[in-house]
Amino acid sequence: MTDRRSALVTGVTGQDGAYLVELLLGKGYAVHGIARDVAAFDYSRLGNTRYDAGEFRLYNCDITDEAGLRKLVAAIRPDEIYNLAAQSHVPTSLADPRRTMEINATAAVSLLRMIVDLEFQEHTRLFQASSSEVFGDASGAVLTESSPMRPCNPYAESRYQAYVASTRLRAETGLFVVNGFLFNHESPYRSAAFVTRKISLAVASRARGGRAPLRLGNLDVRRDWGHARDYVAGMWLSLQRDQPDDYIFATGENHSVREFVEFAFATAGRRIRWQGAGLHEAGHDAETAERLVEIDPAFFRPHEISATLGDASKALQELEWRPRTTFEELVREMVISDLDRTR
Ligand code: F7E
């Protein structure tokens, strides 16, 4: 690789990895992507970005393989590291808290330590992907960087631990590490394990004749949903500052799962009429009376966060970051992408 700026992106095969690689290549970086299975990297996600073997490299490495990761970090000596590797699904963290902790906390902390041990802290800056989940259920309060943190599931606990360790190491060693408290961010690349993509895929499946109703949990939880493309821009901006700090990335607007469902089906020309209540509620096509949505208790969570809402004014003031995509544009893009894909 040449003397261009270099970035190491962990978890490169995920949704955020795709957008971040595109952004960094567009800025002329030498990008080194690592993941457990780089064969899963989907080059079509890079869109029209120009890249060649000299600028973009992929490496197979599990983030929990400390020795393997250390070898790579030492050899690459990256200017920037974006730690996006994570077990990021809340229900999976309830089923497998140990693995969630290993990936999201233990491996993240050892990556930070590694930079210090290699004496790279004068040179290498690190973005640590954190989450609005660390704040727990704040009963719809508008969250800022100084809001109390009350994690209420293993996923949130793991993110919280990585946050605590990174701020401590920052104070102790001068390491340039930024925590980004990312609120829900979605796109056509989102995995179907998350509710937004589950909905957009169901709308597309219905449009091509599928008959199975979409089965969902709590329709009335509200999330501050933004577009992943906007959030990776914030990650990059946060590493360009003179001093490291922590930032909320959010839209400042929230919507219910119910609204997401209604808007997604409306994009495909269907209006939903809700009937019944509680577990017996169902969404029907207002014209044809077909049953489109039903409730499945399996998707309810033990400690649900009823609403999230973030205040990103610090990122706006210090990074000049703002979300560009509206809720309506996000839903439309996801649904249209799935309709096109299945056509
Ligand atoms: O759930 C409700 C569910 O799984 C959103 C991750 O990126 O954002 C994400 O975490 C809401 C929850 O995302 C279904 O109960 C209803 O209230 O799409 P989700 P999440 O758990 O909010 C945070 C910020 C992260 O950091 C995470 O890594 O939707 N919901 N019915 C459902 N959720 C799912 N998955 N499936 C349902 O059928």
Short mmCIF file of C-alpha atoms and ligand atoms in Angstrom, two decimals:
data_model
loop_
_atom_site.label_atom_id
_atom_site.label_comp_id
_atom_site.label_asym_id
_atom_site.label_seq_id
_atom_site.Cartn_x
_atom_site.Cartn_y
_atom_site.Cartn_z
CA MET A 1 0.00 0.00 0.00
CA THR A 2 1.08 3.59 -0.58
CA ASP A 3 1.55 6.38 1.97
CA ARG A 4 -2.12 7.32 1.84
CA ARG A 5 -3.98 7.41 5.17
CA SER A 6 -4.91 4.00 6.37
CA ALA A 7 -7.92 2.69 8.25
CA LEU A 8 -8.65 -0.66 9.80
CA VAL A 9 -12.34 -1.54 9.90
CA THR A 10 -13.43 -4.47 12.07
CA GLY A 11 -16.78 -6.10 11.35
CA VAL A 12 -16.40 -4.97 7.76
CA THR A 13 -19.05 -7.35 6.39
CA GLY A 14 -21.84 -5.69 8.37
CA GLN A 15 -24.18 -2.91 7.33
CA ASP A 16 -22.04 -0.08 8.75
CA GLY A 17 -18.86 -1.65 7.35
CA ALA A 18 -20.23 -1.40 3.83
CA TYR A 19 -21.05 2.29 4.11
CA LEU A 20 -17.86 3.13 5.96
CA VAL A 21 -15.62 1.38 3.42
CA GLU A 22 -17.38 3.28 0.66
CA LEU A 23 -16.86 6.58 2.47
CA LEU A 24 -13.19 5.92 3.27
CA LEU A 25 -12.33 4.74 -0.24
CA GLY A 26 -14.03 7.84 -1.57
CA LYS A 27 -11.64 9.90 0.61
CA GLY A 28 -8.61 8.04 -0.74
CA TYR A 29 -7.84 5.89 2.30
CA ALA A 30 -6.07 2.58 2.20
CA VAL A 31 -8.78 0.48 3.82
CA HIS A 32 -8.05 -2.79 5.62
CA GLY A 33 -11.22 -4.66 6.45
CA ILE A 34 -11.36 -7.55 8.84
CA ALA A 35 -14.16 -9.97 9.69
CA ARG A 36 -14.70 -13.53 10.77
CA ASP A 37 -15.66 -14.48 7.24
CA VAL A 38 -14.51 -11.96 4.69
CA ALA A 39 -15.87 -14.17 1.90
CA ALA A 40 -19.20 -12.71 3.00
CA PHE A 41 -18.08 -9.22 1.95
CA ASP A 42 -20.49 -8.07 -0.71
CA TYR A 43 -18.58 -5.95 -3.23
CA SER A 44 -21.82 -4.88 -4.89
CA ARG A 45 -22.46 -2.81 -1.75
CA LEU A 46 -19.57 -0.55 -2.70
CA GLY A 47 -21.78 0.88 -5.42
CA ASN A 48 -19.83 3.03 -7.82
CA THR A 49 -16.86 3.56 -5.51
CA ARG A 50 -13.58 3.08 -7.29
CA TYR A 51 -11.27 0.66 -5.53
CA ASP A 52 -8.47 -1.67 -6.47
CA ALA A 53 -6.31 -4.23 -4.70
CA GLY A 54 -3.89 -1.50 -3.62
CA GLU A 55 -6.49 0.44 -1.71
CA PHE A 56 -8.77 -2.15 -0.24
CA ARG A 57 -7.77 -5.36 1.48
CA LEU A 58 -9.74 -7.92 3.39
CA TYR A 59 -8.42 -10.19 6.14
CA ASN A 60 -10.07 -13.10 7.89
CA CYS A 61 -9.73 -12.54 11.61
CA ASP A 62 -12.11 -13.08 14.46
CA ILE A 63 -12.05 -10.04 16.73
CA THR A 64 -11.74 -12.38 19.73
CA ASP A 65 -8.49 -13.86 18.31
CA GLU A 66 -6.22 -11.50 20.20
CA ALA A 67 -2.93 -12.81 18.79
CA GLY A 68 -4.16 -12.72 15.20
CA LEU A 69 -5.59 -9.25 15.61
CA ARG A 70 -2.40 -7.96 17.22
CA LYS A 71 -0.33 -9.23 14.29
CA LEU A 72 -2.57 -7.40 11.85
CA VAL A 73 -2.66 -4.14 13.82
CA ALA A 74 1.15 -4.22 14.23
CA ALA A 75 1.71 -4.83 10.52
CA ILE A 76 -0.82 -2.25 9.28
CA ARG A 77 -0.12 0.46 11.87
CA PRO A 78 -3.38 2.14 10.88
CA ASP A 79 -4.03 5.86 11.29
CA GLU A 80 -7.61 5.08 12.24
CA ILE A 81 -9.41 2.03 13.58
CA TYR A 82 -13.18 1.71 13.44
CA ASN A 83 -14.27 -1.03 15.81
CA LEU A 84 -17.60 -2.11 14.33
CA ALA A 85 -17.33 -5.84 15.06
CA ALA A 86 -20.14 -6.76 17.39
CA GLN A 87 -22.84 -9.14 18.40
CA SER A 88 -25.45 -6.44 18.04
CA HIS A 89 -28.77 -8.25 18.36
CA VAL A 90 -30.42 -7.75 21.75
CA PRO A 91 -32.43 -11.05 21.88
CA THR A 92 -29.28 -13.02 20.92
CA SER A 93 -27.47 -11.37 23.82
CA LEU A 94 -30.14 -12.73 26.18
CA ALA A 95 -29.58 -16.24 24.81
CA ASP A 96 -25.77 -15.98 24.72
CA PRO A 97 -24.55 -13.30 27.11
CA ARG A 98 -21.07 -14.79 27.37
CA ARG A 99 -20.26 -14.62 23.66
CA THR A 100 -21.82 -11.13 23.48
CA MET A 101 -19.53 -9.99 26.28
CA GLU A 102 -16.47 -11.60 24.64
CA ILE A 103 -17.02 -9.85 21.33
CA ASN A 104 -18.42 -6.49 22.42
CA ALA A 105 -16.50 -5.92 25.64
CA THR A 106 -13.46 -8.19 26.13
CA ALA A 107 -12.27 -7.99 22.50
CA ALA A 108 -12.94 -4.25 22.30
CA VAL A 109 -10.95 -3.60 25.46
CA SER A 110 -8.05 -5.78 24.31
CA LEU A 111 -7.96 -3.88 21.01
CA LEU A 112 -7.61 -0.62 22.95
CA ARG A 113 -4.91 -2.10 25.17
CA MET A 114 -3.11 -3.41 22.09
CA ILE A 115 -2.72 0.10 20.66
CA VAL A 116 -1.15 1.23 23.91
CA ASP A 117 1.07 -1.87 24.21
CA LEU A 118 2.29 -1.41 20.64
CA GLU A 119 2.99 2.22 21.52
CA PHE A 120 0.76 3.36 18.68
CA GLN A 121 -1.29 5.77 20.78
CA GLU A 122 0.43 8.84 19.34
CA HIS A 123 -0.43 7.65 15.86
CA THR A 124 -3.60 5.55 15.88
CA ARG A 125 -7.08 6.90 16.59
CA LEU A 126 -9.97 4.61 17.39
CA PHE A 127 -13.71 4.86 16.95
CA GLN A 128 -15.60 2.56 19.30
CA ALA A 129 -19.17 1.86 18.19
CA SER A 130 -21.38 2.16 21.24
CA SER A 131 -25.13 2.27 21.48
CA SER A 132 -28.17 4.12 22.77
CA GLU A 133 -28.89 0.85 24.57
CA VAL A 134 -26.39 1.83 27.30
CA PHE A 135 -28.91 4.39 28.59
CA GLY A 136 -31.56 1.73 29.20
CA ASP A 137 -35.20 2.72 29.45
CA ALA A 138 -35.18 6.45 30.03
CA SER A 139 -38.98 6.60 29.61
CA GLY A 140 -38.76 8.62 26.44
CA ALA A 141 -36.42 11.32 27.87
CA VAL A 142 -34.21 13.08 25.34
CA LEU A 143 -30.77 11.54 25.79
CA THR A 144 -27.48 13.40 25.75
CA GLU A 145 -23.91 12.28 26.33
CA SER A 146 -24.33 13.01 30.04
CA SER A 147 -27.59 11.11 30.57
CA PRO A 148 -27.41 8.35 33.21
CA MET A 149 -26.48 4.93 31.88
CA ARG A 150 -28.64 2.04 33.05
CA PRO A 151 -28.07 -0.92 30.74
CA CYS A 152 -30.92 -3.43 30.95
CA ASN A 153 -29.78 -6.40 28.86
CA PRO A 154 -26.47 -8.23 28.22
CA TYR A 155 -25.96 -6.42 24.93
CA ALA A 156 -26.24 -3.03 26.64
CA GLU A 157 -23.99 -4.22 29.49
CA SER A 158 -21.29 -5.24 27.03
CA ARG A 159 -21.40 -1.85 25.31
CA TYR A 160 -21.31 -0.13 28.66
CA GLN A 161 -18.20 -2.06 29.74
CA ALA A 162 -16.36 -1.15 26.55
CA TYR A 163 -17.34 2.48 27.07
CA VAL A 164 -16.13 2.55 30.67
CA ALA A 165 -12.80 0.91 29.78
CA SER A 166 -12.18 3.20 26.82
CA THR A 167 -12.78 6.41 28.74
CA ARG A 168 -10.52 5.16 31.53
CA LEU A 169 -7.73 4.28 29.05
CA ARG A 170 -8.19 7.63 27.34
CA ALA A 171 -7.63 9.43 30.64
CA GLU A 172 -4.73 7.18 31.69
CA THR A 173 -2.77 6.93 28.46
CA GLY A 174 -3.89 9.78 26.21
CA LEU A 175 -5.25 7.24 23.71
CA PHE A 176 -7.40 8.93 21.04
CA VAL A 177 -10.60 6.95 21.40
CA VAL A 178 -14.09 8.17 20.59
CA ASN A 179 -17.28 6.44 21.72
CA GLY A 180 -20.18 6.98 19.36
CA PHE A 181 -23.54 6.35 21.04
CA LEU A 182 -25.30 5.22 17.90
CA PHE A 183 -29.07 5.20 17.97
CA ASN A 184 -30.85 2.69 15.74
CA HIS A 185 -29.58 3.10 12.22
CA GLU A 186 -30.93 1.15 9.32
CA SER A 187 -30.61 0.68 5.57
CA PRO A 188 -31.31 -1.85 2.82
CA TYR A 189 -28.21 -3.72 4.12
CA ARG A 190 -29.69 -4.27 7.58
CA SER A 191 -29.98 -7.90 8.61
CA ALA A 192 -33.49 -9.36 8.74
CA ALA A 193 -33.02 -10.00 12.47
CA PHE A 194 -33.85 -6.33 13.05
CA VAL A 195 -37.39 -5.12 12.90
CA THR A 196 -37.05 -2.55 10.09
CA ARG A 197 -35.64 -4.98 7.55
CA LYS A 198 -37.99 -7.70 8.69
CA ILE A 199 -40.82 -5.33 7.79
CA SER A 200 -39.41 -4.17 4.44
CA LEU A 201 -38.78 -7.79 3.40
CA ALA A 202 -42.31 -8.76 4.42
CA VAL A 203 -43.79 -5.94 2.34
CA ALA A 204 -41.77 -7.11 -0.68
CA SER A 205 -42.72 -10.74 -0.13
CA ARG A 206 -46.39 -9.78 0.04
CA ALA A 207 -46.06 -7.75 -3.16
CA ARG A 208 -44.85 -10.82 -5.03
CA GLY A 209 -47.76 -12.90 -3.82
CA GLY A 210 -46.61 -14.18 -0.42
CA ARG A 211 -49.50 -14.96 1.90
CA ALA A 212 -47.85 -15.29 5.30
CA PRO A 213 -48.71 -12.45 7.68
CA LEU A 214 -45.82 -10.52 9.17
CA ARG A 215 -45.46 -11.58 12.82
CA LEU A 216 -44.18 -8.90 15.18
CA GLY A 217 -43.78 -8.20 18.88
CA ASN A 218 -44.56 -4.88 20.55
CA LEU A 219 -45.89 -2.45 17.93
CA ASP A 220 -45.90 0.56 20.22
CA VAL A 221 -42.23 0.84 21.12
CA ARG A 222 -40.66 3.92 19.62
CA ARG A 223 -37.16 4.18 18.18
CA ASP A 224 -35.04 7.08 17.02
CA TRP A 225 -34.29 5.59 13.59
CA GLY A 226 -31.70 7.07 11.24
CA HIS A 227 -29.87 5.97 8.10
CA ALA A 228 -26.59 4.02 8.51
CA ARG A 229 -24.96 6.07 5.73
CA ASP A 230 -25.37 9.24 7.80
CA TYR A 231 -24.01 7.59 10.95
CA VAL A 232 -20.76 6.35 9.39
CA ALA A 233 -20.10 9.93 8.27
CA GLY A 234 -20.32 10.90 11.95
CA MET A 235 -17.83 8.17 12.86
CA TRP A 236 -15.28 9.57 10.42
CA LEU A 237 -15.84 13.20 11.48
CA SER A 238 -15.36 12.28 15.15
CA LEU A 239 -11.82 11.05 14.43
CA GLN A 240 -10.81 14.26 12.65
CA ARG A 241 -10.97 16.45 15.75
CA ASP A 242 -7.98 17.70 17.75
CA GLN A 243 -9.23 16.04 20.93
CA PRO A 244 -11.16 12.81 21.40
CA ASP A 245 -14.62 12.92 22.94
CA ASP A 246 -17.87 10.94 22.96
CA TYR A 247 -20.88 11.73 20.79
CA ILE A 248 -24.53 10.86 20.40
CA PHE A 249 -25.60 10.13 16.83
CA ALA A 250 -29.37 10.32 16.54
CA THR A 251 -32.08 12.08 14.54
CA GLY A 252 -33.96 13.69 17.45
CA GLU A 253 -37.23 12.16 16.23
CA ASN A 254 -38.80 8.84 17.06
CA HIS A 255 -41.48 6.65 15.54
CA SER A 256 -43.30 3.51 16.63
CA VAL A 257 -42.90 0.10 15.04
CA ARG A 258 -46.58 0.51 14.08
CA GLU A 259 -45.79 3.69 12.13
CA PHE A 260 -42.90 1.93 10.39
CA VAL A 261 -45.26 -0.89 9.36
CA GLU A 262 -47.93 1.51 8.12
CA PHE A 263 -45.51 3.61 6.12
CA ALA A 264 -43.73 0.56 4.68
CA PHE A 265 -46.97 -1.03 3.44
CA ALA A 266 -48.14 2.36 2.14
CA THR A 267 -44.98 2.51 0.00
CA ALA A 268 -46.26 -0.63 -1.72
CA GLY A 269 -49.74 0.91 -2.06
CA ARG A 270 -51.48 -0.80 0.87
CA ARG A 271 -53.31 0.88 3.70
CA ILE A 272 -53.51 -0.97 7.02
CA ARG A 273 -56.56 -1.10 9.25
CA TRP A 274 -55.80 -2.28 12.80
CA GLN A 275 -58.35 -4.46 14.58
CA GLY A 276 -58.41 -6.12 17.99
CA ALA A 277 -56.22 -5.39 20.97
CA GLY A 278 -53.13 -6.74 22.77
CA LEU A 279 -51.97 -10.13 21.52
CA HIS A 280 -55.15 -10.35 19.39
CA GLU A 281 -54.47 -7.19 17.45
CA ALA A 282 -53.93 -7.63 13.70
CA GLY A 283 -53.34 -5.40 10.70
CA HIS A 284 -55.58 -5.94 7.69
CA ASP A 285 -55.46 -4.50 4.21
CA ALA A 286 -58.09 -1.74 4.34
CA GLU A 287 -59.34 -2.61 0.83
CA THR A 288 -59.02 -6.39 0.53
CA ALA A 289 -59.25 -7.28 4.26
CA GLU A 290 -56.24 -9.62 3.87
CA ARG A 291 -54.46 -10.20 7.15
CA LEU A 292 -51.05 -8.56 6.76
CA VAL A 293 -49.71 -8.29 10.32
CA GLU A 294 -50.21 -10.27 13.51
CA ILE A 295 -48.76 -10.25 16.98
CA ASP A 296 -46.38 -12.96 18.14
CA PRO A 297 -45.49 -12.99 21.85
CA ALA A 298 -42.14 -14.64 20.97
CA PHE A 299 -40.88 -11.24 19.83
CA PHE A 300 -41.66 -9.43 23.08
CA ARG A 301 -38.64 -8.65 25.26
CA PRO A 302 -38.32 -9.06 29.04
CA HIS A 303 -36.97 -5.55 29.67
CA GLU A 304 -38.22 -3.55 26.76
CA ILE A 305 -37.01 -0.01 26.15
CA SER A 306 -40.29 1.70 25.39
CA ALA A 307 -38.77 4.65 23.51
CA THR A 308 -35.42 6.10 22.50
CA LEU A 309 -34.80 9.69 21.54
CA GLY A 310 -31.38 11.27 21.13
CA ASP A 311 -30.09 14.82 21.15
CA ALA A 312 -27.15 15.06 18.75
CA SER A 313 -26.48 18.77 19.28
CA LYS A 314 -22.94 18.15 20.51
CA ALA A 315 -22.13 16.31 17.25
CA LEU A 316 -23.77 19.14 15.32
CA GLN A 317 -21.78 21.84 17.12
CA GLU A 318 -18.41 20.13 17.29
CA LEU A 319 -18.44 17.92 14.19
CA GLU A 320 -20.96 19.75 12.02
CA TRP A 321 -22.69 16.39 11.75
CA ARG A 322 -26.36 16.13 11.02
CA PRO A 323 -28.55 13.27 9.83
CA ARG A 324 -29.51 13.86 6.20
CA THR A 325 -32.15 11.16 5.70
CA THR A 326 -35.69 11.56 7.02
CA PHE A 327 -37.70 8.69 8.50
CA GLU A 328 -39.94 8.65 5.42
CA GLU A 329 -36.95 8.54 3.04
CA LEU A 330 -35.39 5.72 5.06
CA VAL A 331 -38.50 3.53 5.03
CA ARG A 332 -39.11 4.22 1.34
CA GLU A 333 -35.51 3.37 0.41
CA MET A 334 -35.63 0.08 2.32
CA VAL A 335 -38.96 -1.02 0.89
CA ILE A 336 -38.14 -0.01 -2.68
CA SER A 337 -34.79 -1.79 -2.47
CA ASP A 338 -36.48 -5.02 -1.34
CA LEU A 339 -39.21 -4.67 -3.95
CA ASP A 340 -36.52 -4.24 -6.65
CA ARG A 341 -34.46 -7.14 -5.36
CA THR A 342 -37.37 -9.55 -5.39
CA ARG A 343 -38.76 -8.43 -8.70
O1 F7E B 1 -35.74 -3.73 17.61
C1 F7E B 1 -39.28 -4.11 18.58
C2 F7E B 1 -38.20 -4.53 19.56
O2 F7E B 1 -34.19 -5.55 16.94
C3 F7E B 1 -36.33 -2.47 17.60
C4 F7E B 1 -29.37 -2.68 17.25
O3 F7E B 1 -28.69 -2.07 16.19
O4 F7E B 1 -30.43 -0.62 17.85
C5 F7E B 1 -30.69 -1.97 17.53
O5 F7E B 1 -31.32 -2.63 18.59
C6 F7E B 1 -37.60 -2.49 18.40
C7 F7E B 1 -37.46 -3.21 19.75
O6 F7E B 1 -33.34 -3.15 17.27
C8 F7E B 1 -40.08 -7.05 16.62
O7 F7E B 1 -38.78 -5.04 20.74
C9 F7E B 1 -41.17 -5.50 17.71
O8 F7E B 1 -38.11 -2.43 20.72
O9 F7E B 1 -34.69 -3.69 15.30
P1 F7E B 1 -34.48 -4.11 16.71
P2 F7E B 1 -32.89 -2.79 18.77
O10 F7E B 1 -33.08 -3.92 19.69
O11 F7E B 1 -33.50 -1.49 19.11
C10 F7E B 1 -29.59 -0.42 19.00
C11 F7E B 1 -29.36 1.06 19.13
C12 F7E B 1 -28.35 -1.22 18.96
O12 F7E B 1 -27.29 -0.80 19.40
C13 F7E B 1 -28.49 -2.64 18.50
O13 F7E B 1 -27.25 -3.19 18.18
O14 F7E B 1 -38.59 -3.24 17.68
N1 F7E B 1 -39.84 -5.24 17.83
N2 F7E B 1 -41.34 -6.61 16.97
C14 F7E B 1 -39.15 -6.17 17.16
N3 F7E B 1 -37.82 -6.32 17.00
C15 F7E B 1 -37.40 -7.38 16.24
N4 F7E B 1 -36.06 -7.54 16.02
N5 F7E B 1 -38.28 -8.27 15.69
C16 F7E B 1 -39.65 -8.14 15.86
O15 F7E B 1 -40.43 -8.94 15.34
#
